[in-house]
Amino acid sequence: MSTIQDKQLTDITVEDIMISSEKVAHVQLNNPLEHALLVLVKSGYSAVPVLDTSYKLVGTIGKTMILNEILGIERFEIEKLSEKRVYEIMDKEVPRLSKEDQFMDGLKMTINYPFVCVADEKGYFDGILTRRAILKQINRDYYQNKAK
Ligand code: AMP
């Protein structure tokens, strides 16, 4: 079986380089914004996927979206953190990839997003592909070709 190190960029699929769902921090649709902000701050990520109760991908939510939502005229309206829920403010129009997509599909998508969610044909969440993973492979490919 060939390892990822042996593969050409054109042979790499999204599955080869994605972070699988068990390792991805996420929040659920019905979580209060307070919980989402805690997950974001504790994990250090700027945004994370939003899943429904059957683990289907339904959107993403980020720190800036939450802070904008609670921003009042003169202060942060902290009470909104427990009143509002993730589904009310999340971004529902998120691009997605499938595990079978090619490296180049992932490259094109991560030009505009620091990470892209990966889901199957029924919408079940499989993981994320980060821009970091794409750049790592391009870097590896560059030095391998230079050494030839
Ligand atoms: P990175 O390329 O590792 O800096 O990740 C870019 C973005 O992808 C982060 O800011 C997060 O929004 C998201 N991300 C990366 N790794 C994870 C993870 N394990 N769980 C949730 N989100 C992640």
Coordinates of N, CA, C and O and ligand atoms in Angstrom, one line a residue:
M1 N 0.8 -1.2 0.0 CA 0.0 0.0 0.0 C 0.9 1.3 0.0 O 1.8 1.3 0.8
S2 N 0.6 2.2 -0.9 CA 1.4 3.4 -0.9 C 1.1 4.4 0.2 O -0.1 4.6 0.5
T3 N 2.1 5.0 0.8 CA 1.9 6.0 1.8 C 1.7 7.4 1.1 O 2.1 7.5 -0.1
I4 N 1.3 8.3 1.9 CA 1.1 9.6 1.3 C 2.4 10.3 0.8 O 2.4 11.0 -0.2
Q5 N 3.5 9.9 1.4 CA 4.8 10.4 1.0 C 5.2 10.0 -0.5 O 5.9 10.6 -1.2
D6 N 4.7 8.8 -0.9 CA 5.0 8.3 -2.2 C 4.1 8.9 -3.3 O 4.4 8.8 -4.5
K7 N 3.0 9.5 -2.8 CA 2.0 10.0 -3.8 C 2.4 11.3 -4.5 O 2.9 12.2 -3.8
Q8 N 2.0 11.4 -5.8 CA 2.1 12.7 -6.5 C 0.9 13.5 -6.0 O -0.1 13.0 -5.6
L9 N 1.0 14.9 -6.1 CA -0.1 15.7 -5.7 C -1.4 15.3 -6.4 O -2.5 15.3 -5.8
T10 N -1.2 15.0 -7.7 CA -2.4 14.6 -8.5 C -3.1 13.3 -8.0 O -4.2 13.1 -8.4
D11 N -2.4 12.5 -7.2 CA -3.0 11.2 -6.8 C -3.6 11.4 -5.4 O -4.2 10.4 -4.9
I12 N -3.3 12.5 -4.7 CA -3.8 12.7 -3.3 C -5.3 13.0 -3.3 O -5.7 13.9 -4.1
T13 N -6.0 12.4 -2.4 CA -7.5 12.7 -2.3 C -7.6 13.5 -1.0 O -6.8 13.5 -0.1
V14 N -8.8 14.1 -0.8 CA -9.1 14.9 0.4 C -9.0 14.0 1.6 O -8.5 14.4 2.7
E15 N -9.4 12.7 1.5 CA -9.4 11.8 2.6 C -7.9 11.6 3.1 O -7.7 11.4 4.3
D16 N -7.0 11.6 2.2 CA -5.6 11.4 2.6 C -5.0 12.5 3.6 O -4.1 12.2 4.4
I17 N -5.6 13.7 3.5 CA -4.9 14.8 4.2 C -5.9 15.5 5.1 O -5.6 16.5 5.8
M18 N -7.2 15.0 5.2 CA -8.2 15.8 6.1 C -7.9 15.4 7.5 O -7.3 14.4 7.9
I19 N -8.5 16.3 8.4 CA -8.6 15.9 9.9 C -9.9 15.2 10.1 O -10.9 15.8 9.7
S20 N -9.9 14.0 10.6 CA -11.1 13.2 10.6 C -12.0 13.7 11.8 O -11.5 14.3 12.7
S21 N -13.3 13.5 11.6 CA -14.3 14.1 12.5 C -14.1 13.9 14.0 O -14.3 14.8 14.7
E22 N -13.5 12.7 14.4 CA -13.3 12.5 15.9 C -12.3 13.6 16.4 O -12.3 13.8 17.6
K23 N -11.5 14.1 15.6 CA -10.4 15.1 16.1 C -10.8 16.5 15.9 O -10.1 17.4 16.1
V24 N -12.1 16.7 15.3 CA -12.5 18.1 15.0 C -13.4 18.6 16.1 O -14.4 18.0 16.5
A25 N -13.1 19.8 16.7 CA -13.9 20.5 17.7 C -15.2 21.0 16.9 O -15.0 21.5 15.8
H26 N -16.4 20.7 17.5 CA -17.6 21.2 16.8 C -18.6 21.7 17.8 O -18.4 21.4 19.0
V27 N -19.6 22.4 17.4 CA -20.7 22.7 18.3 C -22.0 22.2 17.6 O -22.0 21.8 16.4
Q28 N -23.1 22.2 18.4 CA -24.4 21.7 17.9 C -25.3 22.9 17.7 O -25.3 23.9 18.4
L29 N -26.3 22.7 16.7 CA -27.3 23.7 16.4 C -27.9 24.4 17.5 O -28.1 25.6 17.5
N30 N -28.3 23.6 18.5 CA -29.1 24.2 19.6 C -28.3 24.7 20.8 O -28.8 25.2 21.8
N31 N -27.0 24.6 20.7 CA -26.1 25.1 21.8 C -26.3 26.6 21.9 O -26.4 27.3 20.9
P32 N -26.3 27.1 23.2 CA -26.3 28.6 23.3 C -25.0 29.2 22.8 O -24.0 28.5 22.8
L33 N -25.0 30.4 22.4 CA -23.8 31.1 21.9 C -22.7 31.0 23.0 O -21.5 30.9 22.6
E34 N -23.1 31.0 24.2 CA -22.1 30.9 25.3 C -21.2 29.7 25.2 O -20.0 29.7 25.3
H35 N -21.9 28.6 24.9 CA -21.1 27.3 24.8 C -20.2 27.4 23.6 O -19.0 26.9 23.6
A36 N -20.7 27.9 22.5 CA -19.9 28.0 21.2 C -18.7 28.9 21.5 O -17.6 28.5 21.1
L37 N -18.9 30.0 22.2 CA -17.7 30.9 22.4 C -16.7 30.2 23.3 O -15.5 30.3 23.1
L38 N -17.2 29.4 24.3 CA -16.3 28.7 25.2 C -15.4 27.7 24.4 O -14.2 27.6 24.5
V39 N -16.1 26.9 23.5 CA -15.4 26.0 22.6 C -14.3 26.7 21.8 O -13.2 26.2 21.7
L40 N -14.7 27.8 21.2 CA -13.8 28.5 20.3 C -12.6 29.1 21.1 O -11.5 29.0 20.6
V41 N -12.9 29.7 22.2 CA -11.8 30.3 23.0 C -10.9 29.2 23.5 O -9.6 29.3 23.4
K42 N -11.5 28.1 24.1 CA -10.6 27.1 24.7 C -9.8 26.3 23.6 O -8.7 25.9 23.9
S43 N -10.4 26.1 22.4 CA -9.7 25.4 21.4 C -8.7 26.3 20.7 O -7.7 25.8 20.1
G44 N -8.9 27.6 20.7 CA -8.0 28.6 20.0 C -8.4 28.7 18.5 O -7.7 29.4 17.8
Y45 N -9.4 28.0 18.1 CA -9.8 28.1 16.6 C -10.7 29.3 16.4 O -11.5 29.7 17.3
S46 N -10.6 29.9 15.2 CA -11.4 31.1 14.9 C -12.8 30.7 14.5 O -13.8 31.5 14.7
A47 N -13.0 29.5 14.0 CA -14.3 29.0 13.6 C -14.3 27.5 13.7 O -13.3 26.8 13.6
V48 N -15.5 26.9 13.9 CA -15.7 25.4 13.9 C -17.0 25.0 13.2 O -17.9 25.9 13.1
P49 N -17.0 23.8 12.8 CA -18.3 23.3 12.1 C -19.4 23.2 13.1 O -19.2 23.0 14.3
V50 N -20.7 23.3 12.6 CA -21.9 23.1 13.4 C -22.6 21.9 12.8 O -22.8 21.7 11.6
L51 N -22.9 21.0 13.8 CA -23.6 19.7 13.4 C -25.0 19.6 14.0 O -25.2 20.2 15.0
D52 N -25.8 18.8 13.4 CA -27.2 18.6 14.0 C -27.0 17.4 14.9 O -26.0 16.8 15.0
T53 N -28.2 16.9 15.5 CA -28.1 15.8 16.5 C -27.7 14.5 15.8 O -27.3 13.6 16.5
S54 N -27.9 14.4 14.5 CA -27.5 13.2 13.8 C -26.1 13.3 13.2 O -25.7 12.5 12.3
Y55 N -25.4 14.3 13.6 CA -24.0 14.5 13.1 C -23.9 14.9 11.6 O -22.9 14.6 10.9
K56 N -25.0 15.5 11.1 CA -24.9 16.1 9.8 C -24.4 17.5 9.8 O -24.7 18.2 10.8
L57 N -23.6 17.8 8.8 CA -23.1 19.2 8.7 C -24.1 20.2 8.4 O -24.9 20.0 7.4
V58 N -24.3 21.3 9.2 CA -25.3 22.3 8.9 C -24.7 23.7 8.8 O -25.5 24.6 8.4
G59 N -23.5 23.9 9.1 CA -22.9 25.2 9.0 C -21.6 25.4 9.7 O -21.0 24.4 10.1
T60 N -21.2 26.6 9.9 CA -20.0 26.9 10.7 C -20.3 28.2 11.5 O -21.2 29.0 11.2
I61 N -19.6 28.3 12.6 CA -19.7 29.5 13.5 C -18.3 29.9 13.9 O -17.5 29.1 14.2
G62 N -18.1 31.3 14.0 CA -16.8 31.8 14.4 C -16.9 32.8 15.5 O -18.0 33.3 15.8
K63 N -15.8 33.1 16.1 CA -15.7 34.1 17.2 C -16.3 35.5 16.7 O -17.0 36.1 17.5
T64 N -15.9 35.9 15.5 CA -16.3 37.2 15.1 C -17.8 37.3 14.9 O -18.4 38.4 15.3
M65 N -18.4 36.3 14.4 CA -19.8 36.2 14.3 C -20.5 36.4 15.6 O -21.5 37.1 15.7
I66 N -20.0 35.7 16.6 CA -20.6 35.8 18.0 C -20.4 37.2 18.6 O -21.4 37.8 19.1
L67 N -19.2 37.7 18.4 CA -19.0 39.0 19.0 C -19.8 40.1 18.3 O -20.3 41.0 19.0
N68 N -19.9 40.0 17.0 CA -20.8 41.0 16.3 C -22.2 40.9 16.7 O -22.9 41.9 16.9
E69 N -22.7 39.7 17.0 CA -24.1 39.5 17.4 C -24.4 40.1 18.8 O -25.5 40.6 19.0
I70 N -23.4 40.1 19.7 CA -23.7 40.6 21.0 C -23.2 42.1 21.2 O -23.4 42.6 22.3
L71 N -22.7 42.6 20.1 CA -22.2 44.0 20.2 C -23.4 45.0 20.2 O -24.2 45.0 19.2
G72 N -23.6 45.7 21.3 CA -24.6 46.7 21.4 C -24.0 48.1 21.0 O -22.9 48.1 20.4
I73 N -24.8 49.2 21.3 CA -24.3 50.5 20.9 C -23.1 50.9 21.7 O -22.1 51.4 21.2
E74 N -23.2 50.6 23.0 CA -22.1 51.1 23.9 C -21.4 50.0 24.7 O -20.4 50.2 25.4
R75 N -21.9 48.7 24.5 CA -21.3 47.7 25.3 C -21.6 46.3 24.7 O -22.5 46.2 23.8
F76 N -20.9 45.3 25.1 CA -21.2 43.9 24.7 C -22.4 43.5 25.5 O -22.4 43.6 26.8
E77 N -23.5 43.1 24.9 CA -24.7 42.6 25.6 C -24.6 41.1 26.0 O -25.1 40.2 25.3
I78 N -23.8 40.9 27.0 CA -23.3 39.6 27.4 C -24.5 38.6 27.6 O -24.4 37.4 27.4
E79 N -25.7 39.2 28.1 CA -26.8 38.3 28.4 C -27.3 37.6 27.1 O -27.9 36.5 27.2
K80 N -27.0 38.1 25.9 CA -27.4 37.5 24.7 C -26.7 36.2 24.5 O -27.2 35.3 23.7
L81 N -25.6 36.0 25.2 CA -24.8 34.7 25.0 C -25.6 33.5 25.5 O -25.5 32.4 24.9
S82 N -26.5 33.7 26.5 CA -27.3 32.6 26.9 C -28.7 32.6 26.3 O -29.3 31.6 26.3
E83 N -29.1 33.7 25.8 CA -30.4 33.8 25.1 C -30.4 33.3 23.7 O -31.4 32.6 23.3
K84 N -29.4 33.5 23.0 CA -29.4 33.1 21.5 C -28.7 31.8 21.3 O -27.8 31.4 22.1
R85 N -29.1 31.1 20.3 CA -28.5 29.8 20.0 C -27.8 29.8 18.6 O -28.0 30.7 17.8
V86 N -26.9 28.8 18.5 CA -26.0 28.7 17.4 C -26.8 28.8 16.0 O -26.3 29.5 15.1
Y87 N -27.9 28.1 15.9 CA -28.6 28.1 14.6 C -29.1 29.5 14.2 O -29.3 29.7 13.0
E88 N -29.2 30.4 15.1 CA -29.8 31.7 14.8 C -28.7 32.6 14.1 O -29.1 33.5 13.3
I89 N -27.5 32.3 14.3 CA -26.4 33.2 13.7 C -25.4 32.5 12.8 O -24.6 33.2 12.2
M90 N -25.4 31.2 12.8 CA -24.4 30.5 12.1 C -24.4 30.7 10.6 O -25.4 31.2 10.1
D91 N -23.3 30.5 9.9 CA -23.2 30.6 8.5 C -23.7 29.3 7.9 O -23.1 28.3 8.1
K92 N -24.8 29.4 7.1 CA -25.4 28.1 6.6 C -24.9 27.8 5.2 O -25.0 26.7 4.7
E93 N -24.4 28.8 4.5 CA -23.9 28.6 3.2 C -22.4 28.3 3.1 O -21.6 29.0 2.7
V94 N -22.1 27.1 3.7 CA -20.7 26.7 3.7 C -20.3 25.8 2.6 O -21.1 24.9 2.3
P95 N -19.2 26.1 1.9 CA -18.8 25.1 0.9 C -18.4 23.8 1.5 O -18.0 23.7 2.7
R96 N -18.5 22.7 0.7 CA -18.1 21.4 1.3 C -17.4 20.6 0.2 O -17.6 20.7 -1.0
L97 N -16.6 19.7 0.7 CA -15.9 18.7 -0.1 C -16.3 17.3 0.2 O -16.9 17.1 1.3
S98 N -16.0 16.3 -0.6 CA -16.2 15.0 -0.2 C -14.9 14.3 -0.1 O -13.9 14.8 -0.7
K99 N -14.8 13.2 0.6 CA -13.5 12.5 0.9 C -12.9 12.1 -0.4 O -11.6 12.0 -0.5
E100 N -13.7 11.8 -1.5 CA -13.1 11.3 -2.7 C -12.6 12.4 -3.6 O -12.0 12.2 -4.6
D101 N -12.9 13.7 -3.3 CA -12.4 14.8 -4.1 C -10.9 14.8 -4.2 O -10.2 14.3 -3.3
Q102 N -10.4 15.4 -5.3 CA -8.9 15.4 -5.5 C -8.3 16.6 -4.8 O -8.9 17.6 -4.4
F103 N -7.0 16.5 -4.6 CA -6.1 17.5 -4.0 C -6.4 18.9 -4.6 O -6.6 19.8 -3.8
M104 N -6.5 18.9 -5.9 CA -6.7 20.2 -6.6 C -8.0 20.9 -6.2 O -8.2 22.1 -6.2
D105 N -9.1 20.0 -6.0 CA -10.4 20.6 -5.6 C -10.2 21.2 -4.2 O -10.8 22.3 -4.0
G106 N -9.5 20.6 -3.3 CA -9.2 21.1 -2.0 C -8.4 22.4 -2.1 O -8.7 23.4 -1.4
L107 N -7.4 22.4 -2.9 CA -6.6 23.6 -3.1 C -7.4 24.8 -3.5 O -7.4 25.9 -2.9
K108 N -8.3 24.6 -4.5 CA -9.1 25.7 -5.0 C -10.0 26.2 -3.9 O -10.2 27.4 -3.8
M109 N -10.6 25.3 -3.2 CA -11.6 25.7 -2.1 C -10.9 26.5 -1.0 O -11.5 27.4 -0.4
T110 N -9.7 26.0 -0.6 CA -9.0 26.7 0.5 C -8.3 28.0 0.2 O -7.7 28.6 1.1
I111 N -8.4 28.4 -1.1 CA -7.9 29.7 -1.4 C -8.7 30.8 -0.6 O -8.2 31.7 0.0
N112 N -10.0 30.5 -0.6 CA -10.9 31.5 0.1 C -11.3 31.2 1.5 O -11.9 32.0 2.2
Y113 N -11.0 30.0 2.0 CA -11.4 29.6 3.4 C -10.2 29.0 4.1 O -9.5 28.1 3.5
P114 N -10.0 29.3 5.4 CA -8.9 28.6 6.1 C -9.1 27.1 6.3 O -8.2 26.3 6.4
F115 N -10.4 26.7 6.3 CA -10.7 25.3 6.3 C -12.0 25.1 5.6 O -12.9 26.0 5.5
V116 N -12.2 23.9 5.0 CA -13.4 23.5 4.3 C -13.9 22.2 4.9 O -13.1 21.3 5.2
C117 N -15.2 22.1 5.2 CA -15.8 20.9 5.8 C -15.9 19.8 4.7 O -16.1 20.1 3.5
V118 N -15.8 18.6 5.2 CA -15.9 17.4 4.4 C -17.1 16.6 4.8 O -17.2 16.3 6.0
A119 N -18.0 16.3 3.9 CA -19.2 15.5 4.3 C -19.5 14.5 3.2 O -19.1 14.6 2.0
D120 N -20.3 13.4 3.6 CA -20.6 12.4 2.6 C -21.9 12.8 1.8 O -22.5 13.9 2.0
E121 N -22.3 12.0 0.9 CA -23.5 12.4 0.0 C -24.8 12.6 0.8 O -25.7 13.3 0.3
K122 N -24.9 12.0 2.0 CA -26.1 12.2 2.8 C -25.9 13.4 3.7 O -26.8 13.7 4.5
G123 N -24.8 14.0 3.7 CA -24.6 15.2 4.6 C -23.9 14.9 5.9 O -23.7 15.8 6.7
Y124 N -23.5 13.6 6.1 CA -22.9 13.3 7.4 C -21.5 13.8 7.4 O -20.7 13.7 6.4
F125 N -21.1 14.4 8.5 CA -19.8 15.1 8.7 C -18.6 14.1 8.7 O -18.6 13.2 9.5
D126 N -17.6 14.3 7.8 CA -16.5 13.4 7.8 C -15.2 14.0 8.4 O -14.3 13.3 8.8
G127 N -15.1 15.3 8.4 CA -14.0 16.0 8.9 C -13.8 17.4 8.2 O -14.7 17.9 7.7
I128 N -12.5 17.9 8.3 CA -12.2 19.2 7.7 C -10.9 19.1 6.9 O -10.0 18.3 7.3
L129 N -10.8 19.9 5.9 CA -9.5 20.0 5.2 C -9.1 21.5 5.5 O -9.8 22.4 5.2
T130 N -7.8 21.6 6.0 CA -7.3 22.9 6.3 C -6.4 23.4 5.2 O -5.7 22.6 4.5
R131 N -6.3 24.7 5.2 CA -5.3 25.3 4.2 C -3.9 24.9 4.6 O -3.0 24.6 3.8
R132 N -3.6 24.7 5.9 CA -2.3 24.3 6.4 C -2.0 22.9 5.8 O -0.8 22.7 5.3
A133 N -2.9 22.0 5.7 CA -2.7 20.6 5.2 C -2.3 20.7 3.7 O -1.5 20.0 3.2
I134 N -3.0 21.6 3.0 CA -2.8 21.8 1.6 C -1.3 22.4 1.4 O -0.6 21.9 0.6
L135 N -1.0 23.4 2.1 CA 0.3 24.0 2.0 C 1.4 23.1 2.3 O 2.5 23.1 1.7
K136 N 1.2 22.2 3.3 CA 2.2 21.2 3.7 C 2.5 20.3 2.6 O 3.7 20.0 2.3
Q137 N 1.5 19.9 1.9 CA 1.7 18.9 0.7 C 2.4 19.7 -0.4 O 3.3 19.1 -1.1
I138 N 2.1 20.9 -0.7 CA 2.7 21.7 -1.8 C 4.2 21.9 -1.4 O 5.1 21.7 -2.3
N139 N 4.5 22.2 -0.2 CA 5.9 22.3 0.3 C 6.7 21.1 0.1 O 7.8 21.0 -0.4
R140 N 6.1 19.9 0.5 CA 6.7 18.6 0.4 C 7.0 18.3 -1.1 O 8.1 17.9 -1.4
D141 N 6.0 18.6 -1.9 CA 6.2 18.3 -3.3 C 7.3 19.1 -4.0 O 8.1 18.6 -4.7
Y142 N 7.4 20.4 -3.5 CA 8.4 21.3 -4.1 C 9.8 20.8 -3.8 O 10.6 20.7 -4.6
Y143 N 10.0 20.4 -2.5 CA 11.4 19.9 -2.1 C 11.7 18.6 -2.7 O 12.8 18.3 -3.0
Q144 N 10.7 17.7 -2.8 CA 10.9 16.4 -3.5 C 11.3 16.6 -4.9 O 12.2 15.9 -5.4
N145 N 10.6 17.5 -5.6 CA 11.0 17.7 -7.0 C 12.3 18.3 -7.2 O 13.1 18.0 -8.1
K146 N 12.7 19.2 -6.2 CA 14.0 19.9 -6.3 C 15.1 18.9 -6.1 O 16.2 19.0 -6.7
A147 N 14.9 17.9 -5.3 CA 15.9 16.9 -5.0 C 16.1 15.9 -6.1 O 17.1 15.1 -6.1
K148 N 15.2 15.9 -7.1 CA 15.3 14.9 -8.2 C 16.4 15.3 -9.2 O 16.7 16.5 -9.4
Ligands
AMP1 P1 -5.0 25.7 10.7 O1 -4.7 25.6 9.3 O2 -4.5 24.5 11.5 O3 -4.5 27.0 11.3 O4 -6.6 25.7 10.9 C1 -7.3 26.7 10.3 C2 -8.7 26.7 10.9 O5 -9.3 25.4 10.7 C3 -8.7 26.9 12.4 O6 -8.7 28.3 12.7 C4 -10.1 26.3 12.7 O7 -11.1 27.2 12.4 C5 -10.1 25.1 11.8 N1 -9.6 23.9 12.5 C6 -8.3 23.4 12.4 N2 -8.2 22.3 13.2 C7 -9.4 22.1 13.8 C8 -9.9 21.1 14.7 N3 -9.1 20.1 15.1 N4 -11.1 21.3 15.2 C9 -11.9 22.3 14.7 N5 -11.5 23.3 13.9 C10 -10.2 23.2 13.4

